[in-house]
Short mmCIF file of C-alpha atoms in Angstrom, two decimals:
data_model
loop_
_atom_site.label_atom_id
_atom_site.label_comp_id
_atom_site.label_asym_id
_atom_site.label_seq_id
_atom_site.Cartn_x
_atom_site.Cartn_y
_atom_site.Cartn_z
CA UNK C 3 10.01 -59.76 49.51
CA UNK C 4 6.60 -59.56 47.14
CA UNK C 5 9.35 -58.26 44.10
CA UNK C 6 11.35 -61.14 44.71
CA UNK C 7 8.58 -63.30 45.00
CA UNK C 8 7.49 -61.92 41.84
CA UNK C 9 10.73 -62.24 40.08
CA UNK C 10 11.10 -65.99 40.90
CA UNK C 11 7.25 -66.16 39.45
CA UNK C 12 8.68 -64.87 36.35
CA UNK C 13 11.49 -66.80 35.99
CA UNK C 14 10.49 -70.14 36.90
CA UNK C 15 6.86 -70.33 35.83
CA UNK C 16 5.82 -69.90 32.39
CA UNK C 17 2.99 -67.48 32.21
CA UNK C 18 0.00 -69.17 30.21
CA UNK C 19 -2.69 -67.01 29.43
CA UNK C 20 -6.12 -67.78 30.68
CA UNK C 21 -8.98 -68.79 28.64
CA UNK C 22 -12.60 -67.59 28.62
CA UNK C 23 -15.01 -70.48 28.00
CA UNK C 24 -18.61 -70.28 27.78
CA UNK C 25 -22.01 -72.85 27.86
CA UNK C 26 -22.39 -74.03 24.34
CA UNK C 27 -25.71 -71.85 24.28
CA UNK C 28 -24.01 -69.05 24.30
CA UNK C 29 -24.68 -67.02 21.29
CA UNK C 30 -21.02 -65.34 20.79
CA UNK C 31 -17.83 -67.19 19.57
CA UNK C 32 -15.65 -63.75 20.20
CA UNK C 33 -15.74 -60.86 23.08
CA UNK C 34 -14.00 -57.55 22.70
CA UNK C 35 -11.92 -56.88 25.85
CA UNK C 36 -14.15 -54.12 26.62
CA UNK C 37 -17.37 -56.29 26.49
CA UNK C 38 -15.55 -58.79 28.55
CA UNK C 39 -14.56 -55.85 31.36
CA UNK C 40 -18.31 -55.10 30.85
CA UNK C 41 -19.19 -58.50 31.71
CA UNK C 42 -17.47 -59.37 34.88
CA UNK C 43 -18.06 -55.87 36.28
CA UNK C 44 -21.78 -56.54 36.01
CA UNK C 45 -22.42 -53.69 33.35
CA UNK C 46 -23.41 -55.93 30.75
CA UNK C 47 -26.06 -58.79 32.26
CA UNK C 48 -27.47 -60.22 28.95
CA UNK C 49 -26.11 -61.81 25.82
CA UNK C 50 -27.43 -60.99 22.43
CA UNK C 51 -30.17 -62.87 22.62
CA UNK C 52 -31.71 -61.48 26.05
CA UNK C 53 -30.91 -64.62 27.94
CA UNK C 54 -28.85 -63.95 31.27
CA UNK C 55 -25.36 -64.08 31.58
CA UNK C 56 -24.20 -66.20 34.75
CA UNK C 57 -20.47 -65.35 36.10
CA UNK C 58 -18.53 -68.37 37.57
CA UNK C 59 -14.99 -67.34 39.23
CA UNK C 60 -12.91 -68.97 41.28
CA UNK C 61 -11.68 -67.67 44.92
CA UNK C 62 -9.95 -64.76 45.03
CA UNK C 63 -6.85 -66.41 46.46
CA UNK C 64 -6.68 -68.39 43.31
CA UNK C 65 -3.81 -67.67 40.84
CA UNK C 66 -5.48 -68.77 37.58
CA UNK C 67 -8.29 -65.94 39.33
CA UNK C 68 -5.90 -63.37 40.05
CA UNK C 69 -4.09 -63.85 36.38
CA UNK C 70 -7.41 -63.51 34.53
CA UNK C 71 -8.18 -60.55 36.03
CA UNK C 72 -4.59 -59.00 35.82
CA UNK C 73 -4.47 -60.14 31.91
CA UNK C 74 -7.74 -59.89 30.12
CA UNK C 75 -9.77 -57.50 32.57
CA UNK C 76 -6.83 -55.06 33.42
CA UNK C 77 -8.00 -55.33 37.13
CA UNK C 78 -6.98 -56.42 40.88
CA UNK C 79 -9.32 -58.95 42.39
CA UNK C 80 -9.79 -56.29 44.87
CA UNK C 81 -11.24 -54.15 42.25
CA UNK C 82 -13.56 -56.44 41.18
CA UNK C 83 -14.49 -57.77 44.37
CA UNK C 84 -15.36 -53.99 45.55
CA UNK C 85 -17.57 -53.62 42.16
CA UNK C 86 -19.63 -56.46 43.06
CA UNK C 87 -19.98 -55.74 46.78
CA UNK C 88 -21.04 -52.24 45.15
CA UNK C 89 -23.64 -54.21 42.94
CA UNK C 90 -25.26 -56.79 45.06
CA UNK C 91 -25.41 -54.47 48.73
CA UNK C 92 -27.06 -51.80 46.53
CA UNK C 93 -29.62 -54.23 45.01
CA UNK C 94 -28.67 -53.09 41.03
CA UNK C 95 -26.68 -56.67 40.19
CA UNK C 96 -25.80 -60.02 41.45
CA UNK C 97 -22.69 -61.22 42.47
CA UNK C 98 -20.82 -63.68 40.58
CA UNK C 99 -20.88 -67.75 41.72
CA UNK C 100 -17.61 -68.47 43.34
CA UNK C 101 -16.21 -72.11 42.82
CA UNK C 102 -13.49 -73.63 44.75
CA UNK C 103 -11.38 -75.16 41.65
CA UNK C 104 -11.56 -75.54 38.08
CA UNK C 105 -13.42 -79.04 37.96
CA UNK C 106 -16.77 -77.30 39.67
CA UNK C 107 -16.03 -74.32 37.18
CA UNK C 108 -16.36 -76.71 34.05
CA UNK C 109 -18.72 -78.77 35.64
CA UNK C 110 -21.30 -75.22 36.00
CA UNK C 111 -20.18 -74.27 32.92
CA UNK C 112 -21.40 -77.59 31.09
CA UNK C 113 -24.79 -77.18 32.73
CA UNK C 114 -25.99 -73.75 33.28
CA UNK C 115 -27.01 -71.97 30.06
CA UNK C 116 -25.67 -68.64 29.64
CA UNK C 117 -22.87 -69.66 32.02
CA UNK C 118 -18.90 -67.64 31.69
CA UNK C 119 -16.07 -68.54 33.18
CA UNK C 120 -12.08 -69.15 32.81
CA UNK C 121 -9.69 -71.89 32.44
CA UNK C 122 -6.12 -72.14 31.92
CA UNK C 123 -6.13 -74.72 29.40
CA UNK C 124 -9.33 -75.17 26.82
CA UNK C 125 -10.34 -79.15 26.11
CA UNK C 126 -12.45 -79.11 23.43
CA UNK C 127 -15.91 -80.43 24.56
CA UNK C 128 -19.51 -80.44 23.35
CA UNK C 129 -21.18 -78.21 25.96
CA UNK C 130 -18.41 -75.87 26.45
CA UNK C 131 -16.84 -73.63 23.63
CA UNK C 132 -13.82 -71.25 23.68
CA UNK C 133 -14.38 -67.66 23.07
CA UNK C 134 -11.63 -65.31 21.28
CA UNK C 135 -10.88 -62.27 22.93
CA UNK C 136 -10.29 -59.65 20.42
CA UNK B 28 -40.71 -46.20 59.32
CA UNK B 29 -42.11 -48.17 62.85
CA UNK B 30 -41.04 -51.76 63.75
CA UNK B 31 -43.79 -53.30 62.78
CA UNK B 32 -44.40 -52.28 59.74
CA UNK B 33 -40.43 -53.10 59.23
CA UNK B 34 -40.70 -56.55 60.53
CA UNK B 35 -43.85 -57.01 58.36
CA UNK B 36 -42.37 -56.08 54.96
CA UNK B 37 -39.32 -58.66 56.20
CA UNK B 38 -41.73 -61.23 56.61
CA UNK B 39 -43.55 -60.87 53.61
CA UNK B 40 -40.35 -60.32 51.61
CA UNK B 41 -38.70 -63.67 52.51
CA UNK B 42 -42.21 -65.56 53.15
CA UNK B 43 -43.23 -64.58 49.13
CA UNK B 44 -39.18 -65.30 47.99
CA UNK B 45 -37.47 -67.60 49.72
CA UNK B 46 -39.59 -70.42 49.31
CA UNK B 47 -41.73 -70.39 46.09
CA UNK B 48 -39.43 -69.29 43.42
CA UNK B 49 -36.84 -70.68 41.58
CA UNK B 50 -33.39 -71.01 43.68
CA UNK B 51 -32.00 -69.09 40.51
CA UNK B 52 -34.53 -66.11 40.47
CA UNK B 53 -33.98 -65.09 43.82
CA UNK B 54 -30.58 -64.15 45.96
CA UNK B 55 -30.24 -62.99 48.96
CA UNK B 56 -27.30 -62.00 51.14
CA UNK B 57 -26.92 -60.46 54.98
CA UNK B 58 -24.45 -59.05 57.39
CA UNK B 59 -24.22 -58.37 60.80
CA UNK B 60 -21.81 -56.43 62.64
CA UNK B 61 -21.15 -55.50 66.55
CA UNK B 62 -18.64 -53.15 67.97
CA UNK B 63 -17.35 -51.24 70.72
CA UNK B 64 -16.57 -47.33 70.49
CA UNK B 65 -15.75 -44.78 72.89
CA UNK B 66 -15.67 -41.10 71.85
CA UNK B 67 -14.66 -38.90 74.59
CA UNK B 68 -14.99 -35.09 75.08
CA UNK B 69 -17.91 -35.30 72.61
CA UNK B 70 -21.63 -36.40 71.79
CA UNK B 71 -20.88 -37.92 68.55
CA UNK B 72 -21.77 -41.22 70.37
CA UNK B 73 -23.26 -40.74 73.79
CA UNK B 74 -23.77 -37.98 76.14
CA UNK B 75 -21.52 -39.48 78.46
CA UNK B 76 -18.52 -40.29 76.32
CA UNK B 77 -17.78 -43.65 77.89
CA UNK B 78 -17.35 -46.69 76.01
CA UNK B 79 -20.39 -47.78 74.27
CA UNK B 80 -21.51 -50.62 72.35
CA UNK B 81 -23.61 -48.77 70.08
CA UNK B 82 -22.15 -50.06 67.31
CA UNK B 83 -24.62 -52.49 65.98
CA UNK B 84 -25.78 -53.23 62.21
CA UNK B 85 -28.10 -56.15 60.97
CA UNK B 86 -29.20 -56.30 57.36
CA UNK B 87 -31.15 -58.64 55.12
CA UNK B 88 -31.29 -58.04 51.40
CA UNK B 89 -32.33 -59.93 48.04
CA UNK B 90 -32.87 -59.41 44.64
CA UNK B 91 -35.37 -61.19 42.56
CA UNK B 92 -35.79 -61.09 38.34
CA UNK B 93 -39.51 -60.99 37.59
CA UNK B 94 -38.80 -60.80 33.64
CA UNK B 95 -35.61 -60.94 31.89
CA UNK B 96 -35.33 -57.25 31.93
CA UNK B 97 -36.91 -56.48 35.34
CA UNK B 98 -36.10 -57.37 38.79
CA UNK B 99 -37.34 -56.15 42.63
CA UNK B 100 -34.78 -55.56 45.09
CA UNK B 101 -34.88 -54.53 48.40
CA UNK B 102 -32.60 -54.43 52.07
CA UNK B 103 -33.97 -53.82 55.49
CA UNK B 104 -31.43 -52.78 58.28
CA UNK B 105 -31.26 -52.64 62.15
CA UNK B 106 -28.93 -49.83 63.42
CA UNK B 107 -27.67 -48.93 66.79
CA UNK B 108 -25.22 -46.11 66.33
CA UNK B 109 -25.63 -44.42 69.76
CA UNK B 110 -26.12 -40.52 68.91
CA UNK B 111 -24.88 -40.43 65.36
CA UNK B 112 -28.40 -41.34 63.98
CA UNK B 113 -31.76 -42.60 65.19
CA UNK B 114 -31.96 -46.08 66.58
CA UNK B 115 -33.85 -48.54 65.16
CA UNK B 116 -34.59 -50.56 61.63
CA UNK B 117 -35.15 -49.07 58.51
CA UNK B 118 -36.15 -49.87 55.12
CA UNK B 119 -33.00 -48.91 53.24
CA UNK B 120 -34.19 -49.57 49.49
CA UNK B 121 -37.01 -51.32 48.42
CA UNK B 122 -36.97 -50.74 44.13
CA UNK B 123 -37.65 -51.96 40.62
CA UNK B 124 -34.91 -52.26 38.38
CA UNK B 125 -35.98 -52.27 34.54
CA UNK B 126 -32.83 -52.86 32.30
CA UNK B 127 -34.25 -50.83 29.17
CA UNK B 128 -31.19 -51.44 27.38
CA UNK B 129 -28.49 -53.75 27.45
CA UNK B 130 -25.89 -54.41 24.47
CA UNK B 131 -22.10 -54.85 24.48
CA UNK B 132 -21.30 -50.74 24.38
CA UNK B 133 -24.08 -49.53 26.13
CA UNK B 134 -26.41 -50.19 29.40
CA UNK B 135 -29.36 -48.41 30.78
CA UNK B 136 -31.03 -49.04 33.71
CA UNK B 137 -34.24 -47.23 35.66
CA UNK B 138 -35.00 -47.61 38.76
CA UNK B 139 -38.42 -47.09 40.45
CA UNK B 140 -38.87 -46.74 44.37
CA UNK B 141 -36.48 -46.50 47.13
CA UNK B 142 -33.51 -47.02 45.70
CA UNK B 143 -29.69 -46.20 46.83
CA UNK B 144 -27.89 -43.10 46.17
CA UNK B 145 -25.41 -43.76 43.41
CA UNK B 146 -23.38 -40.85 42.94
CA UNK B 147 -20.45 -40.82 45.95
CA UNK B 148 -17.69 -43.06 45.79
CA UNK B 149 -18.99 -44.94 48.50
CA UNK B 150 -22.95 -43.86 49.05
CA UNK B 151 -23.90 -47.15 47.69
CA UNK B 152 -21.73 -49.29 50.10
CA UNK B 153 -21.58 -47.08 53.34
CA UNK B 154 -24.77 -48.81 55.14
CA UNK B 155 -22.68 -52.20 54.72
CA UNK B 156 -20.19 -52.75 57.24
CA UNK B 157 -17.92 -55.12 55.06
CA UNK B 158 -17.92 -52.83 52.03
CA UNK B 159 -17.17 -49.73 53.08
CA UNK B 160 -13.17 -48.48 53.91
CA UNK B 161 -13.72 -48.04 57.72
CA UNK B 162 -16.27 -47.85 60.31
CA UNK B 163 -16.72 -44.15 60.47
CA UNK B 164 -16.74 -42.37 56.97
CA UNK B 165 -15.07 -39.16 56.25
CA UNK B 166 -17.93 -36.81 57.77
CA UNK B 167 -17.15 -33.81 55.55
CA UNK B 168 -18.81 -35.96 52.95
CA UNK B 169 -20.63 -38.90 54.68
CA UNK B 170 -22.35 -36.89 57.41
CA UNK B 171 -23.83 -39.44 60.10
CA UNK B 172 -26.87 -37.65 61.04
CA UNK B 173 -27.68 -37.20 57.40
CA UNK B 174 -27.49 -40.74 56.83
CA UNK B 175 -30.80 -41.55 56.82
CA UNK B 176 -31.55 -38.99 54.01
CA UNK B 177 -28.31 -39.53 52.03
CA UNK B 178 -28.77 -43.49 51.58
CA UNK B 179 -31.49 -43.40 49.57
CA UNK B 180 -34.41 -41.30 48.09
CA UNK B 181 -37.86 -42.05 46.78
CA UNK B 182 -38.25 -41.78 43.24
CA UNK B 183 -36.92 -42.38 39.84
CA UNK B 184 -33.16 -42.86 38.81
CA UNK B 185 -31.79 -43.84 35.85
CA UNK B 186 -28.04 -44.88 35.17
CA UNK B 187 -26.62 -44.53 31.49
CA UNK B 188 -22.83 -46.75 30.94
CA UNK B 189 -21.08 -46.39 27.76
CA UNK B 190 -17.63 -48.39 27.07
CA UNK B 191 -15.21 -47.83 24.77
CA UNK B 192 -11.18 -47.56 23.97
CA UNK B 193 -11.59 -44.41 25.90
CA UNK B 194 -12.91 -46.23 29.36
CA UNK B 195 -15.94 -46.80 30.84
CA UNK B 196 -18.55 -44.08 31.41
CA UNK B 197 -20.92 -43.94 33.95
CA UNK B 198 -24.18 -41.14 34.01
CA UNK B 199 -26.63 -41.22 37.04
CA UNK B 200 -29.48 -39.11 37.67
CA UNK B 201 -32.11 -39.23 40.25
CA UNK B 202 -34.81 -37.37 41.45
CA UNK B 203 -37.28 -37.55 44.57
CA UNK B 204 -37.91 -37.03 48.17
CA UNK B 205 -36.81 -38.72 51.31
CA UNK B 206 -39.45 -38.80 54.50
CA UNK B 207 -37.82 -37.09 57.64
CA UNK B 208 -38.85 -38.55 61.25
CA UNK B 209 -39.32 -36.28 63.86
CA UNK B 210 -36.51 -37.81 65.21
CA UNK B 211 -34.45 -37.12 62.52
CA UNK B 212 -35.90 -33.81 62.34
CA UNK B 213 -34.41 -32.93 66.39
CA UNK B 214 -31.15 -34.45 65.53
CA UNK B 215 -30.48 -32.16 63.04
CA UNK B 216 -32.11 -28.97 63.93
CA UNK B 217 -31.79 -28.75 67.99
CA UNK B 218 -33.21 -31.60 70.12
CA UNK B 219 -35.52 -29.21 71.91
CA UNK B 220 -37.33 -28.25 68.31
CA UNK B 221 -41.18 -28.97 68.32
CA UNK B 222 -42.36 -29.08 64.68
CA UNK B 223 -41.75 -31.23 61.28
CA UNK B 224 -39.59 -30.91 58.56
CA UNK B 225 -40.26 -32.48 54.98
CA UNK B 226 -37.75 -32.75 52.04
CA UNK B 227 -39.68 -31.18 49.27
CA UNK B 228 -37.21 -32.86 46.45
CA UNK B 229 -33.81 -33.92 46.13
CA UNK B 230 -32.43 -34.17 42.71
CA UNK B 231 -28.74 -35.57 41.93
CA UNK B 232 -26.70 -36.08 39.02
CA UNK B 233 -23.17 -37.91 38.64
CA UNK B 234 -20.92 -38.54 35.70
CA UNK B 235 -17.66 -41.22 36.07
CA UNK B 236 -14.84 -41.89 33.92
CA UNK B 237 -12.75 -45.03 34.59
CA UNK B 238 -9.89 -45.02 31.93
CA UNK B 239 -8.25 -47.97 30.55
CA UNK B 240 -5.25 -46.87 29.77
CA UNK B 241 -4.88 -45.97 33.56
CA UNK B 242 -5.29 -46.99 37.20
CA UNK B 243 -7.43 -43.40 37.75
CA UNK B 244 -10.99 -42.88 37.65
CA UNK B 245 -12.74 -39.04 38.19
CA UNK B 246 -16.26 -38.04 38.98
CA UNK B 247 -18.36 -34.99 39.25
CA UNK B 248 -21.57 -34.79 41.14
CA UNK B 249 -24.45 -32.29 41.65
CA UNK B 250 -27.20 -32.20 43.67
CA UNK B 251 -29.83 -30.17 44.97
CA UNK B 252 -31.90 -31.08 48.41
CA UNK B 253 -34.89 -28.27 49.47
CA UNK B 254 -36.51 -28.76 53.21
CA UNK B 255 -39.50 -26.98 54.80
CA UNK B 256 -39.69 -26.78 58.54
CA UNK B 257 -42.70 -26.19 60.54
CA UNK B 258 -43.03 -24.83 63.61
CA UNK B 259 -44.50 -26.34 66.62
CA UNK B 260 -47.43 -24.87 68.35
CA UNK B 261 -45.64 -24.10 71.40
CA UNK B 262 -42.09 -22.85 70.02
CA UNK B 263 -40.64 -19.46 69.40
CA UNK B 264 -39.16 -20.91 66.47
CA UNK B 265 -40.55 -19.57 62.94
CA UNK B 266 -41.63 -22.11 59.84
CA UNK B 267 -38.59 -22.07 57.37
CA UNK B 268 -37.06 -23.16 54.28
CA UNK B 269 -33.82 -25.09 53.85
CA UNK B 270 -31.75 -25.15 50.43
CA UNK B 271 -28.66 -27.45 50.09
CA UNK B 272 -26.60 -27.26 46.83
CA UNK B 273 -23.08 -29.58 46.87
CA UNK B 274 -20.69 -29.83 43.96
CA UNK B 275 -18.53 -32.53 44.45
CA UNK B 276 -15.06 -33.88 42.76
CA UNK B 277 -14.06 -37.59 43.08
CA UNK B 278 -10.55 -39.19 42.54
CA UNK B 279 -9.49 -42.48 42.44
CA UNK B 280 -6.03 -44.36 41.78
CA UNK B 281 -6.11 -47.81 42.40
CA UNK B 282 -2.59 -49.97 41.86
CA UNK B 283 -2.31 -53.83 43.01
CA UNK B 284 -1.07 -52.81 46.69
CA UNK B 285 -2.31 -49.58 47.40
CA UNK B 286 -5.80 -47.22 46.72
CA UNK B 287 -6.07 -43.32 47.30
CA UNK B 288 -9.27 -41.71 46.97
CA UNK B 289 -10.12 -38.11 47.48
CA UNK B 290 -13.57 -36.37 47.40
CA UNK B 291 -13.91 -32.86 47.57
CA UNK B 292 -17.31 -30.79 47.92
CA UNK B 293 -18.63 -27.28 48.19
CA UNK B 294 -22.17 -27.22 49.62
CA UNK B 295 -24.33 -23.72 49.90
CA UNK B 296 -26.99 -23.80 52.50
CA UNK B 297 -29.44 -21.41 52.29
CA UNK B 298 -31.64 -20.48 55.15
CA UNK B 299 -34.98 -18.43 54.93
CA UNK B 300 -36.63 -18.24 58.44
CA UNK B 301 -36.37 -20.68 61.69
CA UNK B 302 -34.73 -18.17 64.19
CA UNK B 303 -36.79 -15.40 63.10
CA UNK B 304 -39.59 -14.90 60.01
CA UNK B 305 -37.21 -12.41 58.29
CA UNK B 306 -34.02 -14.23 58.93
CA UNK B 307 -31.72 -15.17 55.78
CA UNK B 308 -28.14 -16.61 55.63
CA UNK B 309 -26.44 -18.38 52.67
CA UNK B 310 -23.26 -20.27 53.54
CA UNK B 311 -20.70 -21.58 51.70
CA UNK B 312 -19.51 -24.87 53.23
CA UNK B 313 -16.47 -26.55 51.82
CA UNK B 314 -14.94 -30.28 52.54
CA UNK B 315 -12.95 -32.94 51.64
CA UNK B 316 -10.91 -36.13 52.19
CA UNK B 317 -8.07 -37.90 51.12
CA UNK B 318 -7.64 -41.78 51.95
CA UNK B 319 -5.06 -43.83 51.17
CA UNK B 320 -5.58 -47.81 51.61
CA UNK B 321 -2.63 -49.98 52.02
CA UNK B 322 -3.09 -54.07 50.83
CA UNK B 323 -0.43 -55.33 53.16
CA UNK B 324 -1.52 -58.90 52.02
CA UNK B 325 -4.91 -60.23 50.86
CA UNK B 326 -6.26 -60.09 54.31
CA UNK B 327 -4.78 -57.41 55.95
CA UNK B 328 -5.53 -53.72 55.38
CA UNK B 329 -3.95 -50.43 56.74
CA UNK B 330 -5.89 -47.19 55.96
CA UNK B 331 -5.31 -43.53 56.86
CA UNK B 332 -7.56 -40.80 56.36
CA UNK B 333 -7.20 -36.52 56.19
CA UNK B 334 -10.53 -35.08 56.38
CA UNK B 335 -11.23 -31.40 56.26
CA UNK B 336 -14.98 -29.67 56.80
CA UNK B 337 -15.76 -25.87 57.09
CA UNK B 338 -19.20 -24.84 57.49
CA UNK B 339 -18.79 -21.72 55.95
CA UNK B 340 -15.63 -21.22 53.46
CA UNK B 341 -15.51 -16.92 54.50
CA UNK B 342 -14.99 -18.26 58.45
CA UNK B 343 -12.61 -21.11 58.23
CA UNK B 344 -11.61 -20.49 62.10
CA UNK B 345 -15.02 -19.89 63.27
CA UNK B 346 -14.33 -16.32 64.61
CA UNK B 347 -17.58 -14.64 62.52
CA UNK B 348 -19.36 -17.59 63.94
CA UNK B 349 -18.15 -17.22 67.44
CA UNK B 350 -18.90 -13.17 66.81
CA UNK B 351 -22.27 -13.27 65.42
CA UNK B 352 -23.44 -15.49 68.49
CA UNK B 353 -21.96 -13.33 71.14
CA UNK B 354 -19.61 -16.07 72.21
CA UNK B 355 -22.77 -18.21 72.67
CA UNK B 356 -21.27 -20.66 70.20
CA UNK B 357 -17.45 -21.39 70.03
CA UNK B 358 -15.67 -20.60 66.90
CA UNK B 359 -14.63 -24.73 66.90
CA UNK B 360 -18.26 -25.41 65.56
CA UNK B 361 -16.94 -23.64 62.34
CA UNK B 362 -14.95 -26.36 61.16
CA UNK B 363 -13.96 -30.47 61.94
CA UNK B 364 -10.85 -32.00 60.41
CA UNK B 365 -9.96 -35.26 61.24
CA UNK B 366 -6.91 -37.82 61.43
CA UNK B 367 -7.95 -41.50 60.91
CA UNK B 368 -5.45 -44.44 61.00
CA UNK B 369 -7.15 -48.12 61.17
CA UNK B 370 -6.78 -51.74 60.21
CA UNK B 371 -9.13 -54.58 58.74
CA UNK B 372 -8.07 -58.08 59.03
CA UNK B 373 -10.13 -60.80 57.18
CA UNK B 374 -10.12 -63.80 59.75
CA UNK B 375 -11.66 -66.22 56.71
CA UNK B 376 -14.18 -65.02 54.02
CA UNK B 377 -17.36 -64.33 56.53
CA UNK B 378 -15.44 -62.62 59.19
CA UNK B 379 -13.89 -59.38 59.50
CA UNK B 380 -12.56 -57.42 62.19
CA UNK B 381 -11.87 -53.43 62.10
CA UNK B 382 -10.02 -51.01 64.18
CA UNK B 383 -9.45 -47.61 63.66
CA UNK B 384 -9.09 -44.22 65.84
CA UNK B 385 -9.52 -40.86 65.09
CA UNK B 386 -8.30 -37.49 66.43
CA UNK B 387 -10.44 -34.55 65.56
CA UNK B 388 -10.30 -30.83 65.86
CA UNK B 389 -13.78 -29.05 65.96
CA UNK B 390 -17.23 -30.00 66.42
CA UNK B 391 -18.44 -28.58 63.13
CA UNK B 392 -20.03 -31.91 61.87
CA UNK B 393 -21.57 -32.83 65.44
CA UNK B 394 -25.38 -33.06 65.48
CA UNK B 395 -27.05 -31.14 65.49
CA UNK B 396 -25.84 -28.57 63.00
CA UNK B 397 -28.42 -25.79 63.55
CA UNK B 398 -28.75 -25.36 67.02
CA UNK B 399 -25.57 -27.02 68.55
CA UNK B 400 -25.41 -28.66 71.33
CA UNK B 401 -22.60 -26.54 73.06
CA UNK B 402 -22.90 -27.90 76.48
CA UNK B 403 -22.29 -31.55 75.53
CA UNK B 404 -19.26 -30.68 72.87
CA UNK B 405 -17.14 -28.27 75.09
CA UNK B 406 -13.84 -29.59 73.76
CA UNK B 407 -12.59 -28.63 70.63
CA UNK B 408 -10.26 -31.65 70.57
CA UNK B 409 -11.61 -35.33 70.74
CA UNK B 410 -10.80 -38.61 69.49
CA UNK B 411 -12.92 -41.85 68.29
CA UNK B 412 -11.60 -45.22 69.19
CA UNK B 413 -14.09 -47.91 67.28
CA UNK B 414 -13.56 -51.57 67.15
CA UNK B 415 -16.13 -53.94 64.85
CA UNK B 416 -16.39 -57.15 64.01
CA UNK B 417 -18.40 -58.13 60.85
CA UNK B 418 -20.17 -60.97 59.76
CA UNK B 419 -21.69 -61.50 56.38
CA UNK B 420 -23.65 -64.33 55.27
#
């Protein structure tokens, strides 16, 4: 059944890559895939200027979140969750802020310096910038 | 740690941080779990073997940003696990976290105070019901009676991380000691002992590699701990020293719908004294487990574990143990093998229900370990049924 659903998804829905976006204060225009993974797995917690990284993610059951995890991080959502639990319950890290939808993510990205998140389609605006993944 | 001190610490913690600091600098979370457990034909949970509610876990933790590179983190818990570990409150960890280097490819953190054991696959999360794979973890590695000794250490620790095209590498090192209460000492050595146990040092190092090209990760752990026992004035036992040296290999494979994890360990336990002043013994214990978890859906997970432990690798069936003690300790105290199946259901983001059953052969991982409770554990085969409802906030 799962394979059938996956096949339907592949045939019917064009898979758009997610776009990584950050608050305009973030001193980076591009990140390597390894850096992006380091950030979302709470290994790198600061931007190059020393300011804290603030991660914003959608809920686990969001198809955009699932696609972001697979395509950009090469991880499954449960793996990320387990890493976040491990870091936050051992006191060595802080769980990312979870939001319900893209509108809430954009709202936080506009107001939180150091914030990083992702969207399906980026529309240029002054407070948020796109980050290239190389 | 006594309850008054624990309450004071917890209250101070929250008075200091929950109101007086910016919300962004302080984060906290907690968990509460209650269950039912039954381990007939053994003293694993209680002495009666009847269904018990001694499966209570409450915890509260917080992390406060003191400066961009410095954090203070702590967790207090209350546990009631019956005979599995001493009942009461504990300070699981309270440490300063210094991010001494934090760049794109390299990061390093040092921890000062009481920090969590970061070396095993589930050692950081074994005390949090939501984050461990099963209610009871494989006893070959996560021996319940050693819970308080294995969860955290008072001292200093270092973690260095590097990432590149080869994947992610994490190196952990820690050195320190763990206070051993008289209750814990009796649980490990024997309820009739009257002396005190002190840990001299606990030294651990581990290296983990997660490949980017595959879904495998691998790890190696080495550790050494030494203990002294000072006999009570009225007992016939002698002063003693115990040394435990463990080497462990870990591997994990994670796919979209299932996960396989395994940890294998060999532990050399050297005993000098205790039964007699001139008594010496060196035992090579071995053990390990393989756990398969299947994610049936986003909310339902099924799991099964095969766990294997022998106290002495040269006496896998416990025959020498029985002979050496003149039959006083039956052979099945020389090993403990377990098959476990279970499931967990996420009722929503805050609630989870876990249920599992363990079929056990042997009593080698039942406390106390030095002087086994032969009278209460008079069956080679026994089972554990456990059901636990968990809430996180």
